[in-house]
PDB file of C-alpha atoms in Angstrom:
ATOM      1  CA  MET A 100      21.031  28.450 -23.414  1.00 62.00           C
ATOM      2  CA  LYS A 101      23.960  28.053 -21.002  1.00 67.00           C
ATOM      3  CA  ASN A 102      21.230  27.767 -18.292  1.00 74.00           C
ATOM      4  CA  LEU A 103      19.266  25.235 -20.128  1.00 72.00           C
ATOM      5  CA  LEU A 104      22.149  23.168 -20.901  1.00 70.00           C
ATOM      6  CA  THR A 105      23.010  23.331 -17.255  1.00 73.00           C
ATOM      7  CA  LEU A 106      19.370  22.585 -16.438  1.00 73.00           C
ATOM      8  CA  ALA A 107      19.533  19.465 -18.593  1.00 71.00           C
ATOM      9  CA  PHE A 108      22.362  18.208 -17.078  1.00 66.00           C
ATOM     10  CA  LEU A 109      21.143  18.289 -13.738  1.00 72.00           C
ATOM     11  CA  ILE A 110      17.940  16.763 -14.609  1.00 72.00           C
ATOM     12  CA  MET A 111      19.932  13.776 -16.532  1.00 64.00           C
ATOM     13  CA  SER A 112      22.379  13.542 -13.614  1.00 64.00           C
ATOM     14  CA  ALA A 113      19.473  12.987 -11.275  1.00 65.00           C
ATOM     15  CA  LEU A 114      17.879  10.293 -13.219  1.00 61.00           C
ATOM     16  CA  VAL A 115      20.916   8.393 -13.699  1.00 55.00           C
ATOM     17  CA  SER A 116      21.291   8.631  -9.821  1.00 58.00           C
ATOM     18  CA  GLN A 117      17.708   7.392  -9.574  1.00 56.00           C
ATOM     19  CA  ALA A 118      18.544   4.493 -11.697  1.00 49.00           C
ATOM     20  CA  GLN A 119      21.792   3.413  -9.800  1.00 47.00           C
ATOM     21  CA  ASN A 120      20.025   3.760  -6.486  1.00 61.00           C
ATOM     22  CA  ALA A 121      16.998   1.760  -7.372  1.00 58.00           C
ATOM     23  CA  GLY A 122      18.511  -1.241  -6.554  1.00 59.00           C
ATOM     24  CA  ASN A 123      19.402  -0.297  -2.728  1.00 90.00           C
ATOM     25  CA  ILE A 124      15.841   0.741  -2.223  1.00 95.00           C
ATOM     26  CA  ALA A 125      14.450  -2.405  -1.027  1.00 96.00           C
ATOM     27  CA  GLU A 126      17.355  -2.863   1.134  1.00 96.00           C
ATOM     28  CA  VAL A 127      17.088   0.463   2.497  1.00 96.00           C
ATOM     29  CA  ILE A 128      13.457   0.385   3.050  1.00 97.00           C
ATOM     30  CA  ILE A 129      13.390  -3.133   5.024  1.00 97.00           C
ATOM     31  CA  ALA A 130      16.431  -2.002   7.363  1.00 97.00           C
ATOM     32  CA  LEU A 131      14.059   1.059   8.355  1.00 98.00           C
ATOM     33  CA  GLU A 132      11.213  -1.421   8.984  1.00 98.00           C
ATOM     34  CA  LYS A 133      13.423  -3.888  10.798  1.00 98.00           C
ATOM     35  CA  ALA A 134      14.769  -1.398  12.805  1.00 97.00           C
ATOM     36  CA  ALA A 135      11.518   0.469  14.171  1.00 98.00           C
ATOM     37  CA  LEU A 136       9.684  -3.260  14.462  1.00 97.00           C
ATOM     38  CA  ASP A 137      12.136  -4.086  16.715  1.00 97.00           C
ATOM     39  CA  GLU A 138      11.605  -1.349  19.318  1.00 97.00           C
ATOM     40  CA  TRP A 139       8.080  -2.146  18.586  1.00 97.00           C
ATOM     41  CA  GLY A 140       8.375  -5.151  20.342  1.00 97.00           C
ATOM     42  CA  LYS A 141      10.231  -3.495  22.997  1.00 97.00           C
ATOM     43  CA  GLY A 142       7.086  -1.279  23.901  1.00 97.00           C
ATOM     44  CA  ASN A 143       8.532   1.771  22.338  1.00 98.00           C
ATOM     45  CA  PRO A 144       6.688   3.410  18.956  1.00 98.00           C
ATOM     46  CA  THR A 145       8.894   6.249  18.677  1.00 98.00           C
ATOM     47  CA  PRO A 146      10.674   4.972  15.983  1.00 98.00           C
ATOM     48  CA  TYR A 147       7.680   4.185  14.010  1.00 98.00           C
ATOM     49  CA  LEU A 148       6.091   7.833  14.484  1.00 98.00           C
ATOM     50  CA  GLU A 149       9.613   9.134  13.582  1.00 98.00           C
ATOM     51  CA  LEU A 150       9.385   7.536  10.250  1.00 98.00           C
ATOM     52  CA  SER A 151       6.157   8.432   9.693  1.00 98.00           C
ATOM     53  CA  ALA A 152       4.923  11.301   7.333  1.00 98.00           C
ATOM     54  CA  ALA A 153       2.913  14.456   8.292  1.00 98.00           C
ATOM     55  CA  ASP A 154       0.089  12.712   6.327  1.00 98.00           C
ATOM     56  CA  VAL A 155       0.247   9.056   6.921  1.00 98.00           C
ATOM     57  CA  VAL A 156      -2.668   6.942   6.907  1.00 98.00           C
ATOM     58  CA  TYR A 157      -3.100   3.623   8.918  1.00 98.00           C
ATOM     59  CA  PHE A 158      -5.180   0.354   9.338  1.00 98.00           C
ATOM     60  CA  ASP A 159      -4.955  -2.336  12.113  1.00 98.00           C
ATOM     61  CA  PRO A 160      -7.577  -4.927  13.242  1.00 97.00           C
ATOM     62  CA  GLY A 161      -8.371  -2.508  15.823  1.00 96.00           C
ATOM     63  CA  THR A 162      -9.460   0.520  14.414  1.00 97.00           C
ATOM     64  CA  GLU A 163     -12.982   1.485  13.499  1.00 97.00           C
ATOM     65  CA  LYS A 164     -12.027   3.189  10.130  1.00 98.00           C
ATOM     66  CA  ARG A 165      -8.503   4.200   8.578  1.00 98.00           C
ATOM     67  CA  LEU A 166      -6.553   6.694  10.550  1.00 98.00           C
ATOM     68  CA  ASP A 167      -5.593  10.098   8.944  1.00 98.00           C
ATOM     69  CA  GLY A 168      -2.346  11.702   9.927  1.00 98.00           C
ATOM     70  CA  ILE A 169       0.125  11.524  12.345  1.00 98.00           C
ATOM     71  CA  GLU A 170      -1.715  12.982  15.320  1.00 98.00           C
ATOM     72  CA  GLN A 171      -4.359  10.380  15.062  1.00 98.00           C
ATOM     73  CA  LEU A 172      -1.082   7.757  14.715  1.00 98.00           C
ATOM     74  CA  THR A 173       0.707   9.418  17.567  1.00 98.00           C
ATOM     75  CA  ALA A 174      -2.596   9.238  19.738  1.00 98.00           C
ATOM     76  CA  LEU A 175      -2.902   5.539  19.111  1.00 98.00           C
ATOM     77  CA  TYR A 176       0.589   4.615  19.702  1.00 98.00           C
ATOM     78  CA  GLU A 177       1.099   6.734  22.596  1.00 98.00           C
ATOM     79  CA  SER A 178      -2.176   4.805  24.238  1.00 97.00           C
ATOM     80  CA  ILE A 179       0.001   1.842  24.341  1.00 96.00           C
ATOM     81  CA  ARG A 180       3.628   2.606  24.821  1.00 98.00           C
ATOM     82  CA  GLY A 181       5.270   0.288  26.993  1.00 97.00           C
ATOM     83  CA  MET A 182       2.273  -2.026  26.498  1.00 96.00           C
ATOM     84  CA  VAL A 183       3.597  -4.418  23.659  1.00 95.00           C
ATOM     85  CA  HIS A 184       6.221  -7.484  24.447  1.00 95.00           C
ATOM     86  CA  VAL A 185       7.006  -9.658  21.844  1.00 96.00           C
ATOM     87  CA  ASP A 186      10.210 -12.205  22.401  1.00 96.00           C
ATOM     88  CA  ARG A 187      10.792 -12.370  18.673  1.00 96.00           C
ATOM     89  CA  PHE A 188       9.449 -11.429  15.137  1.00 97.00           C
ATOM     90  CA  ASP A 189       9.953 -13.644  12.166  1.00 97.00           C
ATOM     91  CA  MET A 190       9.561 -11.193   9.080  1.00 98.00           C
ATOM     92  CA  LYS A 191       8.391 -13.507   6.152  1.00 98.00           C
ATOM     93  CA  ASN A 192       9.447 -13.033   2.264  1.00 98.00           C
ATOM     94  CA  PRO A 193       9.646  -9.292   2.318  1.00 98.00           C
ATOM     95  CA  LYS A 194       8.864  -7.761  -1.001  1.00 98.00           C
ATOM     96  CA  VAL A 195       9.800  -4.536  -2.210  1.00 98.00           C
ATOM     97  CA  GLN A 196       8.076  -2.750  -5.554  1.00 98.00           C
ATOM     98  CA  ALA A 197       9.734   0.553  -6.022  1.00 97.00           C
ATOM     99  CA  VAL A 198       9.473   3.460  -8.373  1.00 97.00           C
ATOM    100  CA  SER A 199      12.302   6.052  -7.977  1.00 95.00           C
ATOM    101  CA  ASP A 200      10.106   8.214  -5.208  1.00 97.00           C
ATOM    102  CA  MET A 201       7.767   5.818  -3.899  1.00 98.00           C
ATOM    103  CA  ALA A 202       8.051   2.058  -2.627  1.00 98.00           C
ATOM    104  CA  VAL A 203       5.607  -0.646  -1.266  1.00 98.00           C
ATOM    105  CA  LEU A 204       6.817  -3.666   1.159  1.00 98.00           C
ATOM    106  CA  THR A 205       4.783  -6.375   1.714  1.00 98.00           C
ATOM    107  CA  PHE A 206       5.323  -9.336   4.245  1.00 98.00           C
ATOM    108  CA  ASN A 207       4.013 -11.629   6.354  1.00 98.00           C
ATOM    109  CA  LEU A 208       5.062 -11.575  10.151  1.00 98.00           C
ATOM    110  CA  ASP A 209       5.170 -14.167  12.709  1.00 98.00           C
ATOM    111  CA  SER A 210       4.795 -12.161  16.410  1.00 97.00           C
ATOM    112  CA  TYR A 211       6.054 -14.455  19.082  1.00 97.00           C
ATOM    113  CA  ALA A 212       5.298 -13.678  22.986  1.00 95.00           C
ATOM    114  CA  GLY A 213       5.432 -16.529  25.185  1.00 93.00           C
ATOM    115  CA  GLU A 214       3.429 -19.609  24.071  1.00 93.00           C
ATOM    116  CA  ASN A 215       1.511 -17.514  21.665  1.00 94.00           C
ATOM    117  CA  ILE A 216       1.880 -16.911  17.991  1.00 96.00           C
ATOM    118  CA  LEU A 217       0.304 -13.882  16.156  1.00 96.00           C
ATOM    119  CA  LYS A 218       0.282 -14.099  12.090  1.00 97.00           C
ATOM    120  CA  TRP A 219      -0.128 -10.887  10.490  1.00 98.00           C
ATOM    121  CA  ASN A 220      -0.111  -9.494   6.959  1.00 98.00           C
ATOM    122  CA  CYS A 221       1.597  -6.089   6.496  1.00 98.00           C
ATOM    123  CA  THR A 222       1.513  -3.437   3.966  1.00 98.00           C
ATOM    124  CA  GLU A 223       3.810  -0.776   4.243  1.00 98.00           C
ATOM    125  CA  VAL A 224       4.008   2.580   1.769  1.00 98.00           C
ATOM    126  CA  TYR A 225       7.150   4.566   2.038  1.00 98.00           C
ATOM    127  CA  ARG A 226       7.669   8.433  -0.239  1.00 98.00           C
ATOM    128  CA  LYS A 227      11.285   9.627  -0.603  1.00 97.00           C
ATOM    129  CA  GLU A 228      10.595  13.374   1.076  1.00 96.00           C
ATOM    130  CA  LYS A 229      12.557  16.228  -0.379  1.00 94.00           C
ATOM    131  CA  ASN A 230      15.946  15.849   2.027  1.00 93.00           C
ATOM    132  CA  GLY A 231      16.024  12.463   0.295  1.00 93.00           C
ATOM    133  CA  GLY A 232      15.150  10.380   3.146  1.00 96.00           C
ATOM    134  CA  TRP A 233      11.822   7.409   2.824  1.00 98.00           C
ATOM    135  CA  LYS A 234       8.648   8.193   4.946  1.00 98.00           C
ATOM    136  CA  LEU A 235       6.008   5.660   5.764  1.00 98.00           C
ATOM    137  CA  ILE A 236       2.765   7.269   4.158  1.00 98.00           C
ATOM    138  CA  GLN A 237       0.442   4.289   4.911  1.00 98.00           C
ATOM    139  CA  THR A 238       0.571   1.489   7.034  1.00 98.00           C
ATOM    140  CA  HIS A 239      -2.161  -1.477   6.942  1.00 98.00           C
ATOM    141  CA  TRP A 240      -1.791  -4.536   9.613  1.00 98.00           C
ATOM    142  CA  SER A 241      -4.456  -7.814   9.519  1.00 98.00           C
ATOM    143  CA  PHE A 242      -4.449 -10.962  11.061  1.00 97.00           C
ATOM    144  CA  VAL A 243      -3.796 -13.828   8.750  1.00 97.00           C
ATOM    145  CA  LYS A 244      -7.145 -15.977   8.227  1.00 96.00           C
ATOM    146  CA  PRO A 245      -9.036 -14.414  11.325  1.00 94.00           C
ATOM    147  CA  GLU A 246     -11.060 -17.257  13.021  1.00 85.00           C
ATOM    148  CA  MET A 247     -14.164 -15.306  13.367  1.00 80.00           C
ATOM    149  CA  LYS A 248     -17.247 -15.653  15.868  1.00 76.00           C
TER     150      LYS A 248
ATOM    151  CA  MET B 147      23.918  20.266 -28.628  1.00 61.00           C
ATOM    152  CA  LYS B 148      20.900  20.288 -30.639  1.00 67.00           C
ATOM    153  CA  ASN B 149      20.564  16.761 -29.361  1.00 74.00           C
ATOM    154  CA  LEU B 150      21.102  17.566 -25.889  1.00 71.00           C
ATOM    155  CA  LEU B 151      18.648  20.758 -26.137  1.00 70.00           C
ATOM    156  CA  THR B 152      15.960  18.398 -27.382  1.00 72.00           C
ATOM    157  CA  LEU B 153      16.205  15.988 -24.668  1.00 73.00           C
ATOM    158  CA  ALA B 154      16.292  18.748 -22.249  1.00 71.00           C
ATOM    159  CA  PHE B 155      12.844  20.338 -23.817  1.00 67.00           C
ATOM    160  CA  LEU B 156      11.518  16.662 -24.005  1.00 72.00           C
ATOM    161  CA  ILE B 157      12.528  16.065 -20.305  1.00 71.00           C
ATOM    162  CA  MET B 158      11.154  19.569 -19.373  1.00 64.00           C
ATOM    163  CA  SER B 159       7.676  18.623 -21.058  1.00 64.00           C
ATOM    164  CA  ALA B 160       7.252  15.582 -19.471  1.00 65.00           C
ATOM    165  CA  LEU B 161       7.771  17.183 -16.125  1.00 61.00           C
ATOM    166  CA  VAL B 162       5.379  19.801 -16.880  1.00 56.00           C
ATOM    167  CA  SER B 163       2.862  17.528 -17.737  1.00 58.00           C
ATOM    168  CA  GLN B 164       2.954  15.252 -14.996  1.00 57.00           C
ATOM    169  CA  ALA B 165       2.747  18.426 -12.514  1.00 50.00           C
ATOM    170  CA  GLN B 166      -0.629  18.979 -14.851  1.00 47.00           C
ATOM    171  CA  ASN B 167      -1.464  15.528 -14.471  1.00 61.00           C
ATOM    172  CA  ALA B 168      -1.229  15.465 -10.587  1.00 58.00           C
ATOM    173  CA  GLY B 169      -4.451  16.729  -9.730  1.00 61.00           C
ATOM    174  CA  ASN B 170      -6.266  14.278 -11.726  1.00 90.00           C
ATOM    175  CA  ILE B 171      -4.263  11.286 -10.930  1.00 95.00           C
ATOM    176  CA  ALA B 172      -6.724  10.799  -7.732  1.00 96.00           C
ATOM    177  CA  GLU B 173      -9.914  10.777  -9.767  1.00 96.00           C
ATOM    178  CA  VAL B 174      -8.285   8.749 -12.766  1.00 96.00           C
ATOM    179  CA  ILE B 175      -7.165   5.976  -9.793  1.00 97.00           C
ATOM    180  CA  ILE B 176     -10.625   6.156  -7.748  1.00 98.00           C
ATOM    181  CA  ALA B 177     -12.312   5.737 -11.246  1.00 97.00           C
ATOM    182  CA  LEU B 178     -10.601   2.840 -11.854  1.00 98.00           C
ATOM    183  CA  GLU B 179     -11.375   1.042  -8.388  1.00 98.00           C
ATOM    184  CA  LYS B 180     -15.032   1.916  -8.801  1.00 98.00           C
ATOM    185  CA  ALA B 181     -15.599   0.457 -12.103  1.00 97.00           C
ATOM    186  CA  ALA B 182     -13.681  -2.631 -11.199  1.00 98.00           C
ATOM    187  CA  LEU B 183     -15.814  -2.880  -7.874  1.00 97.00           C
ATOM    188  CA  ASP B 184     -19.366  -2.752  -9.357  1.00 97.00           C
ATOM    189  CA  GLU B 185     -18.227  -5.531 -11.672  1.00 97.00           C
ATOM    190  CA  TRP B 186     -16.915  -7.422  -8.765  1.00 97.00           C
ATOM    191  CA  GLY B 187     -20.235  -6.759  -6.525  1.00 97.00           C
ATOM    192  CA  LYS B 188     -22.003  -9.250  -9.526  1.00 97.00           C
ATOM    193  CA  GLY B 189     -19.606 -11.970  -9.514  1.00 97.00           C
ATOM    194  CA  ASN B 190     -17.427 -11.079 -12.200  1.00 98.00           C
ATOM    195  CA  PRO B 191     -13.481 -10.888 -11.246  1.00 98.00           C
ATOM    196  CA  THR B 192     -12.148  -9.624 -14.684  1.00 98.00           C
ATOM    197  CA  PRO B 193     -12.030  -6.178 -14.851  1.00 98.00           C
ATOM    198  CA  TYR B 194      -9.897  -6.593 -11.702  1.00 98.00           C
ATOM    199  CA  LEU B 195      -7.553  -8.952 -13.213  1.00 98.00           C
ATOM    200  CA  GLU B 196      -7.250  -7.001 -16.137  1.00 98.00           C
ATOM    201  CA  LEU B 197      -6.431  -3.939 -14.010  1.00 98.00           C
ATOM    202  CA  SER B 198      -3.439  -6.080 -11.806  1.00 98.00           C
ATOM    203  CA  ALA B 199      -0.018  -5.962 -13.053  1.00 98.00           C
ATOM    204  CA  ALA B 200       2.046  -9.172 -13.790  1.00 98.00           C
ATOM    205  CA  ASP B 201       3.828  -8.469 -10.426  1.00 98.00           C
ATOM    206  CA  VAL B 202       0.576  -7.997  -8.499  1.00 98.00           C
ATOM    207  CA  VAL B 203       0.836  -9.277  -4.570  1.00 98.00           C
ATOM    208  CA  TYR B 204      -2.512  -9.349  -2.605  1.00 98.00           C
ATOM    209  CA  PHE B 205      -3.900 -10.225   0.798  1.00 98.00           C
ATOM    210  CA  ASP B 206      -7.304 -10.986   2.130  1.00 98.00           C
ATOM    211  CA  PRO B 207      -8.459 -12.433   5.100  1.00 97.00           C
ATOM    212  CA  GLY B 208      -8.718 -16.103   3.693  1.00 96.00           C
ATOM    213  CA  THR B 209      -5.322 -15.776   1.967  1.00 97.00           C
ATOM    214  CA  GLU B 210      -2.894 -18.170   4.327  1.00 97.00           C
ATOM    215  CA  LYS B 211      -0.007 -15.574   3.175  1.00 98.00           C
ATOM    216  CA  ARG B 212       0.931 -12.909   0.369  1.00 98.00           C
ATOM    217  CA  LEU B 213       0.144 -14.366  -3.055  1.00 98.00           C
ATOM    218  CA  ASP B 214       2.322 -13.294  -5.334  1.00 98.00           C
ATOM    219  CA  GLY B 215       1.942 -12.732  -8.927  1.00 98.00           C
ATOM    220  CA  ILE B 216      -0.827 -12.147 -11.405  1.00 98.00           C
ATOM    221  CA  GLU B 217      -1.252 -16.351 -12.235  1.00 98.00           C
ATOM    222  CA  GLN B 218      -1.717 -16.442  -8.271  1.00 98.00           C
ATOM    223  CA  LEU B 219      -4.579 -14.047  -8.201  1.00 98.00           C
ATOM    224  CA  THR B 220      -6.161 -15.289 -11.240  1.00 98.00           C
ATOM    225  CA  ALA B 221      -6.305 -18.557  -9.530  1.00 98.00           C
ATOM    226  CA  LEU B 222      -8.269 -17.046  -6.550  1.00 98.00           C
ATOM    227  CA  TYR B 223     -10.713 -14.768  -7.938  1.00 98.00           C
ATOM    228  CA  GLU B 224     -11.369 -17.854 -11.145  1.00 98.00           C
ATOM    229  CA  SER B 225     -12.156 -20.064  -8.025  1.00 97.00           C
ATOM    230  CA  ILE B 226     -15.089 -17.876  -6.541  1.00 96.00           C
ATOM    231  CA  ARG B 227     -16.218 -16.440 -10.429  1.00 98.00           C
ATOM    232  CA  GLY B 228     -20.290 -16.201 -10.123  1.00 97.00           C
ATOM    233  CA  MET B 229     -19.938 -16.485  -6.329  1.00 96.00           C
ATOM    234  CA  VAL B 230     -20.263 -13.099  -4.960  1.00 95.00           C
ATOM    235  CA  HIS B 231     -23.176 -11.070  -4.926  1.00 95.00           C
ATOM    236  CA  VAL B 232     -23.459  -7.665  -3.482  1.00 96.00           C
ATOM    237  CA  ASP B 233     -26.527  -5.351  -3.468  1.00 96.00           C
ATOM    238  CA  ARG B 234     -24.426  -2.192  -3.308  1.00 96.00           C
ATOM    239  CA  PHE B 235     -20.740  -0.696  -1.913  1.00 97.00           C
ATOM    240  CA  ASP B 236     -20.382   2.168   0.101  1.00 97.00           C
ATOM    241  CA  MET B 237     -16.810   3.373  -0.434  1.00 98.00           C
ATOM    242  CA  LYS B 238     -15.916   5.839   2.286  1.00 98.00           C
ATOM    243  CA  ASN B 239     -13.770   8.730   2.322  1.00 98.00           C
ATOM    244  CA  PRO B 240     -11.236   7.291  -0.345  1.00 98.00           C
ATOM    245  CA  LYS B 241      -8.167   9.191  -0.171  1.00 98.00           C
ATOM    246  CA  VAL B 242      -5.310   8.771  -2.998  1.00 98.00           C
ATOM    247  CA  GLN B 243      -1.326   9.245  -2.314  1.00 98.00           C
ATOM    248  CA  ALA B 244       0.344   9.915  -5.106  1.00 97.00           C
ATOM    249  CA  VAL B 245       3.969  10.568  -7.122  1.00 97.00           C
ATOM    250  CA  SER B 246       4.045  10.946 -10.372  1.00 95.00           C
ATOM    251  CA  ASP B 247       4.159   7.528 -11.281  1.00 97.00           C
ATOM    252  CA  MET B 248       2.739   5.340  -8.101  1.00 98.00           C
ATOM    253  CA  ALA B 249      -0.233   6.092  -6.316  1.00 98.00           C
ATOM    254  CA  VAL B 250      -1.922   4.499  -3.093  1.00 98.00           C
ATOM    255  CA  LEU B 251      -5.689   4.564  -2.396  1.00 98.00           C
ATOM    256  CA  THR B 252      -7.043   3.865   0.989  1.00 98.00           C
ATOM    257  CA  PHE B 253     -10.581   3.639   1.938  1.00 98.00           C
ATOM    258  CA  ASN B 254     -13.387   1.880   4.297  1.00 98.00           C
ATOM    259  CA  LEU B 255     -15.779  -0.383   2.074  1.00 98.00           C
ATOM    260  CA  ASP B 256     -19.086  -1.478   3.330  1.00 98.00           C
ATOM    261  CA  SER B 257     -20.697  -4.115   1.531  1.00 97.00           C
ATOM    262  CA  TYR B 258     -24.103  -4.725   1.557  1.00 97.00           C
ATOM    263  CA  ALA B 259     -26.040  -8.164   0.609  1.00 95.00           C
ATOM    264  CA  GLY B 260     -29.350  -8.754   2.061  1.00 93.00           C
ATOM    265  CA  GLU B 261     -29.383  -8.199   5.269  1.00 93.00           C
ATOM    266  CA  ASN B 262     -25.146  -8.431   5.911  1.00 94.00           C
ATOM    267  CA  ILE B 263     -23.120  -5.244   6.014  1.00 96.00           C
ATOM    268  CA  LEU B 264     -19.673  -6.755   5.763  1.00 96.00           C
ATOM    269  CA  LYS B 265     -17.313  -3.698   6.872  1.00 97.00           C
ATOM    270  CA  TRP B 266     -13.643  -4.070   5.067  1.00 98.00           C
ATOM    271  CA  ASN B 267     -10.261  -1.883   5.026  1.00 98.00           C
ATOM    272  CA  CYS B 268      -8.384  -1.796   1.676  1.00 98.00           C
ATOM    273  CA  THR B 269      -5.128  -0.495   0.437  1.00 98.00           C
ATOM    274  CA  GLU B 270      -4.736  -0.248  -3.261  1.00 98.00           C
ATOM    275  CA  VAL B 271      -1.087   0.638  -4.959  1.00 98.00           C
ATOM    276  CA  TYR B 272      -1.210   1.543  -8.198  1.00 98.00           C
ATOM    277  CA  ARG B 273       1.954   2.201 -10.422  1.00 98.00           C
ATOM    278  CA  LYS B 274       1.821   3.875 -14.007  1.00 97.00           C
ATOM    279  CA  GLU B 275       2.765   1.810 -16.821  1.00 96.00           C
ATOM    280  CA  LYS B 276       4.913   2.422 -19.468  1.00 94.00           C
ATOM    281  CA  ASN B 277       1.849   2.658 -21.683  1.00 93.00           C
ATOM    282  CA  GLY B 278       0.404   5.565 -19.463  1.00 93.00           C
ATOM    283  CA  GLY B 279      -1.794   3.343 -18.083  1.00 96.00           C
ATOM    284  CA  TRP B 280      -1.953   2.974 -14.133  1.00 98.00           C
ATOM    285  CA  LYS B 281      -1.869  -1.217 -12.980  1.00 98.00           C
ATOM    286  CA  LEU B 282      -2.830  -2.393  -9.471  1.00 98.00           C
ATOM    287  CA  ILE B 283       0.568  -4.033  -8.051  1.00 98.00           C
ATOM    288  CA  GLN B 284      -0.605  -4.428  -4.415  1.00 98.00           C
ATOM    289  CA  THR B 285      -3.991  -5.211  -2.845  1.00 98.00           C
ATOM    290  CA  HIS B 286      -4.844  -5.312   0.923  1.00 98.00           C
ATOM    291  CA  TRP B 287      -8.376  -6.318   1.909  1.00 98.00           C
ATOM    292  CA  SER B 288      -9.065  -6.660   5.680  1.00 98.00           C
ATOM    293  CA  PHE B 289     -11.902  -6.737   8.219  1.00 97.00           C
ATOM    294  CA  VAL B 290     -12.990  -4.072  10.160  1.00 97.00           C
ATOM    295  CA  LYS B 291     -12.542  -4.873  13.802  1.00 96.00           C
ATOM    296  CA  PRO B 292     -12.855  -8.540  13.134  1.00 94.00           C
ATOM    297  CA  GLU B 293     -14.665 -10.206  16.253  1.00 85.00           C
ATOM    298  CA  MET B 294     -12.157 -12.968  17.300  1.00 80.00           C
ATOM    299  CA  LYS B 295     -13.089 -16.559  18.765  1.00 76.00           C
TER     300      LYS B 295
END
């Protein structure tokens, strides 16, 4: 009986805590993304790799098909380490749709490098891991209105 | 005391039920997507609209920026009602990553119409709603390796 009550209390405490935290999820997720993006723009993929879960899946305009898992993503990112140079990013209208342990971040991104501006669509899905931290489990980058041949 | 025990029992039952259902989430989500896609290929966007939540967000290669909400998505889909004709779809390697009340479905899709094959990347995010049904809250379609001008 005492164990059951303790369990009920723990479960309810967890639920209350989750509700209190819900408002902060968007803030946390956007901060994680911006920090990784800033380093990406300097040619450093390490923060994105550290932010990605073992089972991460990934699309970008250069991939033949979905990449599955951190090993495939690491191979791609390491192949371009030091090659990305962006003057600044403008993350436009980021939106987070969340439940307690999963959150979707979507935004448009203007990426400025010299005279060039690249315009992106982005969908990031984060999952709350057992240690309480958030990890990327899905990344999808695509061009806004690509002008096709 | 009795109320607390009842509450603990209900919460535990819900958790056990969620665990039992987890294995079925992928099956349910993929079936929902395929059913909507089949109608889409006949020019009928209604099933996708009915499957989408009020707060759905959306990207495709023709959107200037993210669409926000079912009204914007409805306007887009109704503008092309009856105009899509696909002979068949090949959904390749669908993968579902889920927690109890949110799930990400990713796949590549080959879309066959006459002599043409279009190759797509797709990310769909589903959320479990209060009535227990799943709704799309995010859709992202992009071309595989678009050949740019």
